[in-house]
Amino acid sequence: MDYESGEFGRGGQNLCAVELTYRGTLGEPFVAFAIDRARRLSLNGWISPGPDGVRIAAQGPQAMVDAFEIVCSLGPIQADVREWCRSDLQPGLNRDGFERR
């Protein structure tokens, strides 16, 4: 699959891994939404809800990881994402699929 779309998409197929932390009024609707979207985008990684927010490690083609970050920032209608941060990780999460921790 080719993820390149002109200069804007250059490098979109390069493998990348990130850690994302989302904060706000999230709950189970956000977790289910994020898992579904990660699987639809064929990302590898995990999601871990906690009292201070939801942590996510995601790995895949850069264009798909970027799309995942954006769609999660919008969240489902039942959630209110107030802020998020992204940190780059070294690719190599050593897992297939996307799971809840």
PDB file of C-alpha atoms in Angstrom:
ATOM      1  CA  MET A   1       0.000   0.000   0.000  1.00  0.00           C
ATOM      2  CA  ASP A   2       1.319   3.442  -0.890  1.00  0.00           C
ATOM      3  CA  TYR A   3       0.670   6.166   1.705  1.00  0.00           C
ATOM      4  CA  GLU A   4       2.454   8.923  -0.162  1.00  0.00           C
ATOM      5  CA  SER A   5       0.411  11.849  -1.440  1.00  0.00           C
ATOM      6  CA  GLY A   6       2.691  14.563  -2.728  1.00  0.00           C
ATOM      7  CA  GLU A   7       4.991  16.614  -0.529  1.00  0.00           C
ATOM      8  CA  PHE A   8       2.530  16.646   2.374  1.00  0.00           C
ATOM      9  CA  GLY A   9       2.458  12.837   2.561  1.00  0.00           C
ATOM     10  CA  ARG A  10       6.156  12.280   1.887  1.00  0.00           C
ATOM     11  CA  GLY A  11       7.472   9.594   4.225  1.00  0.00           C
ATOM     12  CA  GLY A  12       3.984   8.479   5.187  1.00  0.00           C
ATOM     13  CA  GLN A  13       4.807   4.824   4.732  1.00  0.00           C
ATOM     14  CA  ASN A  14       7.856   4.883   7.038  1.00  0.00           C
ATOM     15  CA  LEU A  15       7.378   2.814  10.190  1.00  0.00           C
ATOM     16  CA  CYS A  16       7.023   4.864  13.360  1.00  0.00           C
ATOM     17  CA  ALA A  17       6.002   4.308  16.968  1.00  0.00           C
ATOM     18  CA  VAL A  18       4.557   6.821  19.413  1.00  0.00           C
ATOM     19  CA  GLU A  19       3.209   7.103  22.915  1.00  0.00           C
ATOM     20  CA  LEU A  20       0.050   9.193  23.156  1.00  0.00           C
ATOM     21  CA  THR A  21      -1.578  10.402  26.360  1.00  0.00           C
ATOM     22  CA  TYR A  22      -5.113  11.786  26.206  1.00  0.00           C
ATOM     23  CA  ARG A  23      -6.805  13.659  29.060  1.00  0.00           C
ATOM     24  CA  GLY A  24     -10.344  14.833  29.596  1.00  0.00           C
ATOM     25  CA  THR A  25     -13.658  13.144  30.262  1.00  0.00           C
ATOM     26  CA  LEU A  26     -12.890   9.955  28.375  1.00  0.00           C
ATOM     27  CA  GLY A  27     -14.115   6.753  30.014  1.00  0.00           C
ATOM     28  CA  GLU A  28     -14.965   3.473  28.371  1.00  0.00           C
ATOM     29  CA  PRO A  29     -16.458   5.039  25.217  1.00  0.00           C
ATOM     30  CA  PHE A  30     -13.065   6.575  24.378  1.00  0.00           C
ATOM     31  CA  VAL A  31     -11.177   3.326  25.055  1.00  0.00           C
ATOM     32  CA  ALA A  32     -13.507   1.279  22.830  1.00  0.00           C
ATOM     33  CA  PHE A  33     -13.342   3.971  20.126  1.00  0.00           C
ATOM     34  CA  ALA A  34      -9.518   4.066  20.157  1.00  0.00           C
ATOM     35  CA  ILE A  35      -9.202   0.276  20.033  1.00  0.00           C
ATOM     36  CA  ASP A  36     -11.591   0.089  17.086  1.00  0.00           C
ATOM     37  CA  ARG A  37      -9.775   2.828  15.172  1.00  0.00           C
ATOM     38  CA  ALA A  38      -6.330   1.332  15.828  1.00  0.00           C
ATOM     39  CA  ARG A  39      -7.487  -2.031  14.540  1.00  0.00           C
ATOM     40  CA  ARG A  40      -9.119  -0.461  11.463  1.00  0.00           C
ATOM     41  CA  LEU A  41      -5.810   1.248  10.673  1.00  0.00           C
ATOM     42  CA  SER A  42      -3.886  -2.038  11.266  1.00  0.00           C
ATOM     43  CA  LEU A  43      -1.752  -0.503  14.011  1.00  0.00           C
ATOM     44  CA  ASN A  44       0.128  -2.529  16.597  1.00  0.00           C
ATOM     45  CA  GLY A  45       0.244  -1.519  20.240  1.00  0.00           C
ATOM     46  CA  TRP A  46      -1.793  -1.146  23.381  1.00  0.00           C
ATOM     47  CA  ILE A  47      -4.071   1.181  25.329  1.00  0.00           C
ATOM     48  CA  SER A  48      -4.072   1.630  29.096  1.00  0.00           C
ATOM     49  CA  PRO A  49      -6.762   3.705  30.817  1.00  0.00           C
ATOM     50  CA  GLY A  50      -5.843   5.263  34.147  1.00  0.00           C
ATOM     51  CA  PRO A  51      -7.057   7.867  36.623  1.00  0.00           C
ATOM     52  CA  ASP A  52      -5.079  10.669  34.939  1.00  0.00           C
ATOM     53  CA  GLY A  53      -5.918   9.826  31.342  1.00  0.00           C
ATOM     54  CA  VAL A  54      -5.452   7.182  28.708  1.00  0.00           C
ATOM     55  CA  ARG A  55      -1.983   6.081  27.558  1.00  0.00           C
ATOM     56  CA  ILE A  56      -1.558   4.552  24.131  1.00  0.00           C
ATOM     57  CA  ALA A  57       1.471   3.041  22.388  1.00  0.00           C
ATOM     58  CA  ALA A  58       0.903   2.749  18.645  1.00  0.00           C
ATOM     59  CA  GLN A  59       3.141   1.556  15.830  1.00  0.00           C
ATOM     60  CA  GLY A  60       2.619   1.418  12.085  1.00  0.00           C
ATOM     61  CA  PRO A  61       3.118   3.461   8.925  1.00  0.00           C
ATOM     62  CA  GLN A  62       3.599   7.113   9.861  1.00  0.00           C
ATOM     63  CA  ALA A  63       0.544   8.225   7.885  1.00  0.00           C
ATOM     64  CA  MET A  64      -1.684   5.751   9.764  1.00  0.00           C
ATOM     65  CA  VAL A  65      -0.236   6.676  13.176  1.00  0.00           C
ATOM     66  CA  ASP A  66      -0.773  10.368  12.413  1.00  0.00           C
ATOM     67  CA  ALA A  67      -4.363   9.690  11.328  1.00  0.00           C
ATOM     68  CA  PHE A  68      -4.949   7.693  14.526  1.00  0.00           C
ATOM     69  CA  GLU A  69      -3.655  10.567  16.670  1.00  0.00           C
ATOM     70  CA  ILE A  70      -5.981  13.039  14.959  1.00  0.00           C
ATOM     71  CA  VAL A  71      -9.085  10.854  15.106  1.00  0.00           C
ATOM     72  CA  CYS A  72      -8.475  10.098  18.805  1.00  0.00           C
ATOM     73  CA  SER A  73      -8.084  13.817  19.515  1.00  0.00           C
ATOM     74  CA  LEU A  74     -11.653  14.219  18.271  1.00  0.00           C
ATOM     75  CA  GLY A  75     -12.836  11.110  20.121  1.00  0.00           C
ATOM     76  CA  PRO A  76     -16.347   9.686  20.146  1.00  0.00           C
ATOM     77  CA  ILE A  77     -19.330  11.928  20.847  1.00  0.00           C
ATOM     78  CA  GLN A  78     -19.567  10.573  24.440  1.00  0.00           C
ATOM     79  CA  ALA A  79     -16.029  11.730  25.322  1.00  0.00           C
ATOM     80  CA  ASP A  80     -14.474  15.152  25.813  1.00  0.00           C
ATOM     81  CA  VAL A  81     -10.772  15.187  24.910  1.00  0.00           C
ATOM     82  CA  ARG A  82      -9.273  18.306  26.494  1.00  0.00           C
ATOM     83  CA  GLU A  83      -5.588  17.737  25.779  1.00  0.00           C
ATOM     84  CA  TRP A  84      -3.104  15.205  24.533  1.00  0.00           C
ATOM     85  CA  CYS A  85       0.613  14.817  24.084  1.00  0.00           C
ATOM     86  CA  ARG A  86       2.758  12.709  21.781  1.00  0.00           C
ATOM     87  CA  SER A  87       6.210  11.270  22.337  1.00  0.00           C
ATOM     88  CA  ASP A  88       8.186   9.361  19.741  1.00  0.00           C
ATOM     89  CA  LEU A  89       9.256   5.804  20.558  1.00  0.00           C
ATOM     90  CA  GLN A  90      11.714   3.518  18.827  1.00  0.00           C
ATOM     91  CA  PRO A  91       9.825   1.179  16.472  1.00  0.00           C
ATOM     92  CA  GLY A  92       9.820  -2.387  17.732  1.00  0.00           C
ATOM     93  CA  LEU A  93       6.864  -2.790  20.074  1.00  0.00           C
ATOM     94  CA  ASN A  94       7.186  -6.556  19.419  1.00  0.00           C
ATOM     95  CA  ARG A  95       3.471  -7.210  19.285  1.00  0.00           C
ATOM     96  CA  ASP A  96       0.931  -7.965  16.617  1.00  0.00           C
ATOM     97  CA  GLY A  97      -2.448  -6.320  16.837  1.00  0.00           C
ATOM     98  CA  PHE A  98      -3.813  -3.812  19.302  1.00  0.00           C
ATOM     99  CA  GLU A  99      -4.875  -4.700  22.838  1.00  0.00           C
ATOM    100  CA  ARG A 100      -6.096  -3.255  26.112  1.00  0.00           C
ATOM    101  CA  ARG A 101      -3.798  -3.399  29.133  1.00  0.00           C
TER     102      ARG A 101
END
